Amino acid sequence: MKRYAFIIDIGLCENCHNCFLACKDEHCGNDWPGYSRPQPLHGHRWLDIRQKERGSFPTIDVAYLPRPCMHCDGAPCIAAGGGAVSQRSDGIVLIDPVKARGRRALLDACPYGAIWWNEEEGLPQKCTLCAHLLDDGWPAPRCVQACPTGALTLFAGDDRQLQEKVKNERLELLPEAKNQRGRPRCYYRNLHRFSRCFIAGSIAERLGGIEECVVAARVILRQGEKIVAEQCSDQFGDFKFDDLAEDGADYQLEITAAGKQLHLAVLALTGSRVLGTILLDESGLTLAGHGR
Ligand code: SF4
Ligand code: SF4
């Protein structure tokens, strides 16, 4: 059976807000009987785009996370809705625009903040996945069609195919989904740019009184004897180990180039750590402090 899901690539989102505006264009001032009443012009973000900044100068990573209603299987909003919220066989969760009138408490039932209150209508509202368009033969909701980078895509297939895709492409649910009832039908690629951190630096050496970047230095990230990852510095002498847990773990860096070797300790990693310029001529040193 064909069921829908959002697949969102955080690595491709440019924060252009085309998706947000397409949603407004489709729903503001438009009544779609049986699906949704008009969305107010201001206040609602049926497709909410969050921002996260990691690191510090000169290595800063800014990522954007589009968050629609995730059309959860076994959704808590359905359990709280008393018949006013339901999931169709194709996976789309809809708030009935008639039965849900006055049910402001539904906003608290969504653990992801995806339901918004329409004061004028006295109605809780959210993303409908443009079900009225899909039912009319459109291939995708307006937000997906408006996304210029391919960050937003719509999956349509059976649940076995979806789970294969999730496994093969290492797609993830939002971390908070682990502790919630229900299972979102919204999967993310490159979620580490929101939920995990990095260690970065730039390797240089002094030649004739001038600092030169060191290309192709071998950099090994360890935890004790275990090699976590390794890479070579790029043409600017830069390296970056991403997708590390923010769990307070200690790491060691081993840098080898031009017959020299340097050891550094990175302690208690709870956020991205930018080590700045590391001179190969320095003796081993310990770096601590807080990341972000
Ligand atoms: Fe309901 Fe929130 Fe899940 Fe959407 S994201 S189906 S509103 S619980
Ligand atoms: Fe991101 Fe695509 Fe939305 Fe632009 S349209 S903000 S790239 S998801």
CSV table of C-alpha atoms and ligand atoms in Angstrom, one decimal:
chain,number,residue,atom,x,y,z
A,1,MET,CA,0.0,0.0,0.0
A,2,LYS,CA,1.3,3.5,-0.9
A,3,ARG,CA,2.0,5.6,2.2
A,4,TYR,CA,3.6,9.0,2.4
A,5,ALA,CA,6.6,10.2,4.4
A,6,PHE,CA,8.7,13.3,4.4
A,7,ILE,CA,12.5,12.8,3.7
A,8,ILE,CA,14.4,16.0,4.5
A,9,ASP,CA,18.1,16.6,3.8
A,10,ILE,CA,19.5,19.1,6.3
A,11,GLY,CA,22.7,19.3,4.2
A,12,LEU,CA,20.7,20.8,1.3
A,13,CYS,CA,18.5,23.3,3.1
A,14,GLU,CA,19.5,26.9,2.4
A,15,ASN,CA,16.9,28.6,4.5
A,16,CYS,CA,15.4,30.2,1.5
A,17,HIS,CA,11.8,29.8,3.0
A,18,ASN,CA,10.3,28.9,-0.4
A,19,CYS,CA,8.6,26.0,1.2
A,20,PHE,CA,7.2,28.2,4.0
A,21,LEU,CA,5.9,30.7,1.4
A,22,ALA,CA,4.4,28.0,-0.8
A,23,CYS,CA,2.5,26.7,2.2
A,24,LYS,CA,1.2,30.2,2.9
A,25,ASP,CA,0.2,30.6,-0.7
A,26,GLU,CA,-1.7,27.3,-0.7
A,27,HIS,CA,-3.5,27.7,2.6
A,28,CYS,CA,-3.8,31.4,3.5
A,29,GLY,CA,-7.3,32.6,2.5
A,30,ASN,CA,-8.1,29.2,1.0
A,31,ASP,CA,-10.7,26.9,2.4
A,32,TRP,CA,-10.2,23.2,1.5
A,33,PRO,CA,-13.4,21.6,2.8
A,34,GLY,CA,-12.8,18.3,4.5
A,35,TYR,CA,-9.1,19.1,4.8
A,36,SER,CA,-8.5,22.5,6.4
A,37,ARG,CA,-9.8,25.9,7.0
A,38,PRO,CA,-7.7,28.9,5.9
A,39,GLN,CA,-4.4,29.4,7.6
A,40,PRO,CA,-3.9,32.9,9.1
A,41,LEU,CA,-1.5,35.1,7.3
A,42,HIS,CA,0.6,35.7,10.4
A,43,GLY,CA,1.7,33.5,13.4
A,44,HIS,CA,1.5,30.0,12.0
A,45,ARG,CA,4.5,28.1,10.7
A,46,TRP,CA,3.1,24.9,9.4
A,47,LEU,CA,6.6,24.3,8.1
A,48,ASP,CA,8.8,25.7,10.8
A,49,ILE,CA,12.5,26.1,9.9
A,50,ARG,CA,14.9,26.0,12.9
A,51,GLN,CA,18.5,27.1,12.8
A,52,LYS,CA,21.6,25.8,14.6
A,53,GLU,CA,25.1,27.3,14.7
A,54,ARG,CA,28.0,25.1,15.6
A,55,GLY,CA,31.7,25.9,16.2
A,56,SER,CA,33.3,29.3,16.4
A,57,PHE,CA,35.5,31.5,14.3
A,58,PRO,CA,37.1,30.5,11.9
A,59,THR,CA,35.1,27.2,11.6
A,60,ILE,CA,31.4,27.9,11.9
A,61,ASP,CA,28.7,25.6,10.6
A,62,VAL,CA,25.2,26.9,10.2
A,63,ALA,CA,22.4,24.4,9.4
A,64,TYR,CA,18.7,24.7,9.0
A,65,LEU,CA,16.1,22.1,10.0
A,66,PRO,CA,12.6,22.2,8.4
A,67,ARG,CA,10.0,20.8,10.8
A,68,PRO,CA,6.5,20.1,9.4
A,69,CYS,CA,3.9,17.9,11.1
A,70,MET,CA,5.5,14.5,11.0
A,71,HIS,CA,2.3,12.6,10.3
A,72,CYS,CA,3.2,10.1,13.0
A,73,ASP,CA,2.0,6.5,13.1
A,74,GLY,CA,0.2,6.1,16.4
A,75,ALA,CA,0.3,9.9,16.8
A,76,PRO,CA,-0.3,11.3,20.3
A,77,CYS,CA,-2.5,14.0,18.8
A,78,ILE,CA,-4.9,11.3,17.6
A,79,ALA,CA,-5.0,9.8,21.0
A,80,ALA,CA,-5.8,13.2,22.5
A,81,GLY,CA,-8.2,14.3,19.8
A,82,GLY,CA,-11.4,12.4,20.8
A,83,GLY,CA,-12.2,11.6,17.2
A,84,ALA,CA,-11.2,15.0,15.8
A,85,VAL,CA,-7.8,13.8,14.5
A,86,SER,CA,-7.3,10.8,12.4
A,87,GLN,CA,-4.7,9.1,10.2
A,88,ARG,CA,-5.6,8.0,6.6
A,89,SER,CA,-4.5,4.7,5.2
A,90,ASP,CA,-1.8,6.7,3.2
A,91,GLY,CA,-0.3,7.9,6.4
A,92,ILE,CA,-1.6,11.5,6.3
A,93,VAL,CA,-2.8,12.8,9.7
A,94,LEU,CA,-5.6,15.3,9.5
A,95,ILE,CA,-7.3,17.5,12.0
A,96,ASP,CA,-11.0,17.6,11.2
A,97,PRO,CA,-11.8,21.4,10.7
A,98,VAL,CA,-15.3,20.9,12.0
A,99,LYS,CA,-14.9,18.4,14.9
A,100,ALA,CA,-11.8,20.1,16.2
A,101,ARG,CA,-13.4,23.5,16.8
A,102,GLY,CA,-12.6,24.9,20.3
A,103,ARG,CA,-10.0,22.1,21.1
A,104,ARG,CA,-7.1,24.3,22.0
A,105,ALA,CA,-5.7,21.5,24.2
A,106,LEU,CA,-4.6,19.7,21.1
A,107,LEU,CA,-1.6,22.0,20.9
A,108,ASP,CA,-0.2,20.4,24.0
A,109,ALA,CA,-0.7,16.9,22.6
A,110,CYS,CA,1.9,17.3,19.8
A,111,PRO,CA,5.4,16.8,21.3
A,112,TYR,CA,7.0,18.5,18.2
A,113,GLY,CA,5.1,21.8,18.4
A,114,ALA,CA,3.5,21.2,15.0
A,115,ILE,CA,0.0,22.3,15.9
A,116,TRP,CA,-0.9,26.0,15.8
A,117,TRP,CA,-4.0,27.8,17.2
A,118,ASN,CA,-6.1,29.8,14.8
A,119,GLU,CA,-7.7,32.5,17.0
A,120,GLU,CA,-10.2,33.7,14.4
A,121,GLU,CA,-11.5,30.2,13.6
A,122,GLY,CA,-11.2,28.9,17.1
A,123,LEU,CA,-9.4,25.9,15.6
A,124,PRO,CA,-6.1,24.0,16.0
A,125,GLN,CA,-4.3,23.6,12.6
A,126,LYS,CA,-1.3,22.1,11.1
A,127,CYS,CA,0.3,20.8,7.9
A,128,THR,CA,-2.0,18.6,5.9
A,129,LEU,CA,0.7,17.4,3.5
A,130,CYS,CA,-1.5,19.2,1.0
A,131,ALA,CA,-3.8,16.1,1.0
A,132,HIS,CA,-6.4,18.0,-1.1
A,133,LEU,CA,-3.7,18.3,-3.9
A,134,LEU,CA,-2.4,14.7,-3.6
A,135,ASP,CA,-6.0,13.4,-3.8
A,136,ASP,CA,-6.4,15.5,-6.9
A,137,GLY,CA,-3.4,13.8,-8.5
A,138,TRP,CA,-0.6,16.2,-7.7
A,139,PRO,CA,2.7,14.4,-7.2
A,140,ALA,CA,3.8,16.3,-4.1
A,141,PRO,CA,2.7,19.0,-1.6
A,142,ARG,CA,3.4,22.6,-2.4
A,143,CYS,CA,6.4,22.9,-0.1
A,144,VAL,CA,8.2,19.9,-1.8
A,145,GLN,CA,7.5,21.4,-5.2
A,146,ALA,CA,8.8,24.8,-4.2
A,147,CYS,CA,12.1,23.6,-2.7
A,148,PRO,CA,14.8,24.5,-5.2
A,149,THR,CA,17.6,22.3,-3.7
A,150,GLY,CA,15.9,19.0,-3.2
A,151,ALA,CA,16.1,19.3,0.6
A,152,LEU,CA,12.4,18.4,0.9
A,153,THR,CA,11.2,15.3,-0.8
A,154,LEU,CA,8.1,13.1,-0.5
A,155,PHE,CA,8.4,9.4,-0.2
A,156,ALA,CA,5.4,7.3,-1.5
A,157,GLY,CA,5.7,3.6,-1.1
A,158,ASP,CA,5.0,0.8,1.3
A,159,ASP,CA,6.4,0.7,4.8
A,160,ARG,CA,8.9,-2.0,4.0
A,161,GLN,CA,10.4,0.1,1.2
A,162,LEU,CA,10.5,3.1,3.6
A,163,GLN,CA,12.4,1.1,6.2
A,164,GLU,CA,14.8,-0.2,3.6
A,165,LYS,CA,15.5,3.4,2.5
A,166,VAL,CA,15.9,4.5,6.1
A,167,LYS,CA,18.5,1.8,6.7
A,168,ASN,CA,20.4,2.1,3.4
A,169,GLU,CA,20.6,5.8,3.5
A,170,ARG,CA,21.1,6.1,7.3
A,171,LEU,CA,18.1,8.4,7.7
A,172,GLU,CA,17.1,9.4,11.2
A,173,LEU,CA,14.2,10.6,13.2
A,174,LEU,CA,14.5,13.7,15.4
A,175,PRO,CA,16.3,12.7,18.6
A,176,GLU,CA,13.3,13.6,20.8
A,177,ALA,CA,11.1,11.0,19.0
A,178,LYS,CA,12.9,8.3,21.0
A,179,ASN,CA,11.0,9.3,24.2
A,180,GLN,CA,7.6,9.9,22.6
A,181,ARG,CA,4.6,7.7,21.8
A,182,GLY,CA,4.1,7.2,18.1
A,183,ARG,CA,6.6,7.1,15.3
A,184,PRO,CA,7.0,10.1,13.0
A,185,ARG,CA,6.8,9.7,9.2
A,186,CYS,CA,9.5,12.3,8.7
A,187,TYR,CA,13.1,11.2,8.3
A,188,TYR,CA,16.2,13.3,8.1
A,189,ARG,CA,19.5,13.0,6.3
A,190,ASN,CA,22.6,14.8,7.8
A,191,LEU,CA,20.8,15.3,11.1
A,192,HIS,CA,24.2,15.3,12.8
A,193,ARG,CA,24.5,19.0,11.9
A,194,PHE,CA,21.8,19.6,14.5
A,195,SER,CA,22.3,16.8,17.0
A,196,ARG,CA,26.1,16.1,17.1
A,197,CYS,CA,29.3,18.1,17.1
A,198,PHE,CA,32.7,18.4,15.5
A,199,ILE,CA,36.4,18.9,16.3
A,200,ALA,CA,38.2,21.1,13.7
A,201,GLY,CA,41.6,22.8,13.4
A,202,SER,CA,44.2,24.0,11.0
A,203,ILE,CA,47.7,22.6,10.8
A,204,ALA,CA,50.7,24.9,10.1
A,205,GLU,CA,54.4,25.1,10.5
A,206,ARG,CA,56.9,28.0,10.6
A,207,LEU,CA,59.2,28.2,7.6
A,208,GLY,CA,61.7,31.1,7.5
A,209,GLY,CA,59.6,33.0,10.0
A,210,ILE,CA,56.4,32.6,8.0
A,211,GLU,CA,53.5,30.4,9.0
A,212,GLU,CA,52.6,28.0,6.2
A,213,CYS,CA,49.6,25.6,6.1
A,214,VAL,CA,50.6,21.9,6.1
A,215,VAL,CA,48.8,20.0,3.3
A,216,ALA,CA,48.1,16.3,3.7
A,217,ALA,CA,49.2,16.0,7.3
A,218,ARG,CA,47.8,12.7,8.7
A,219,VAL,CA,45.3,13.4,11.5
A,220,ILE,CA,44.1,10.5,13.7
A,221,LEU,CA,41.3,10.9,16.2
A,222,ARG,CA,41.5,8.3,19.0
A,223,GLN,CA,39.8,7.3,22.2
A,224,GLY,CA,42.5,5.5,24.0
A,225,GLU,CA,43.7,2.7,21.7
A,226,LYS,CA,40.7,2.9,19.5
A,227,ILE,CA,40.9,4.9,16.2
A,228,VAL,CA,37.6,6.8,15.8
A,229,ALA,CA,38.5,8.3,12.5
A,230,GLU,CA,41.4,9.6,10.4
A,231,GLN,CA,41.9,12.0,7.6
A,232,CYS,CA,44.4,14.2,5.8
A,233,SER,CA,44.5,18.0,6.1
A,234,ASP,CA,43.3,19.7,3.0
A,235,GLN,CA,45.1,22.3,0.9
A,236,PHE,CA,44.5,24.9,3.6
A,237,GLY,CA,45.9,22.6,6.3
A,238,ASP,CA,42.3,22.2,7.7
A,239,PHE,CA,40.8,19.1,9.2
A,240,LYS,CA,37.3,18.4,10.6
A,241,PHE,CA,35.9,15.4,12.4
A,242,ASP,CA,32.2,15.6,12.4
A,243,ASP,CA,29.3,13.5,13.7
A,244,LEU,CA,30.7,13.1,17.2
A,245,ALA,CA,28.4,12.6,20.2
A,246,GLU,CA,28.0,15.5,22.6
A,247,ASP,CA,28.4,13.2,25.6
A,248,GLY,CA,31.4,14.6,27.4
A,249,ALA,CA,33.9,12.0,26.1
A,250,ASP,CA,37.7,12.6,25.9
A,251,TYR,CA,39.6,12.3,22.6
A,252,GLN,CA,43.2,12.3,21.5
A,253,LEU,CA,44.5,13.7,18.3
A,254,GLU,CA,47.7,12.5,16.6
A,255,ILE,CA,49.1,14.7,13.9
A,256,THR,CA,51.9,13.5,11.7
A,257,ALA,CA,53.6,15.5,8.9
A,258,ALA,CA,57.1,16.3,7.6
A,259,GLY,CA,58.7,13.8,10.0
A,260,LYS,CA,57.1,15.5,13.0
A,261,GLN,CA,54.4,14.2,15.3
A,262,LEU,CA,52.1,16.1,17.7
A,263,HIS,CA,49.7,14.8,20.3
A,264,LEU,CA,46.8,16.8,21.6
A,265,ALA,CA,44.0,15.9,24.1
A,266,VAL,CA,40.5,17.2,23.6
A,267,LEU,CA,38.7,16.7,26.9
A,268,ALA,CA,35.0,16.5,27.8
A,269,LEU,CA,33.5,17.1,24.4
A,270,THR,CA,30.0,18.4,24.9
A,271,GLY,CA,29.9,20.7,21.8
A,272,SER,CA,31.8,21.5,18.7
A,273,ARG,CA,35.5,22.5,19.4
A,274,VAL,CA,37.5,24.6,17.1
A,275,LEU,CA,41.2,24.3,17.9
A,276,GLY,CA,42.4,27.1,15.6
A,277,THR,CA,45.9,27.0,14.2
A,278,ILE,CA,48.0,24.1,15.5
A,279,LEU,CA,51.7,24.7,14.9
A,280,LEU,CA,53.6,21.4,14.2
A,281,ASP,CA,56.6,22.9,16.0
A,282,GLU,CA,54.7,23.0,19.3
A,283,SER,CA,55.1,20.3,21.9
A,284,GLY,CA,52.1,18.3,22.8
A,285,LEU,CA,49.4,20.2,24.7
A,286,THR,CA,46.1,19.7,26.3
A,287,LEU,CA,43.0,21.6,25.3
A,288,ALA,CA,39.9,21.7,27.4
A,289,GLY,CA,37.0,24.2,27.9
A,290,HIS,CA,33.5,24.3,26.5
A,291,GLY,CA,32.4,23.9,22.9
A,292,ARG,CA,29.2,24.9,21.3
B,1,SF4,FE1,0.3,14.8,15.5
B,1,SF4,FE2,2.4,16.3,16.1
B,1,SF4,FE3,2.8,13.9,15.1
B,1,SF4,FE4,1.8,15.9,13.6
B,1,SF4,S1,3.9,15.8,14.5
B,1,SF4,S2,1.0,13.7,13.7
B,1,SF4,S3,0.6,17.0,15.0
B,1,SF4,S4,1.9,14.3,17.1
B,2,SF4,FE1,15.2,24.6,2.8
B,2,SF4,FE2,14.0,23.8,0.6
B,2,SF4,FE3,12.5,25.1,2.4
B,2,SF4,FE4,14.4,26.4,1.0
B,2,SF4,S1,12.5,25.4,0.2
B,2,SF4,S2,14.0,26.6,3.2
B,2,SF4,S3,16.0,24.9,0.7
B,2,SF4,S4,13.5,23.1,2.7
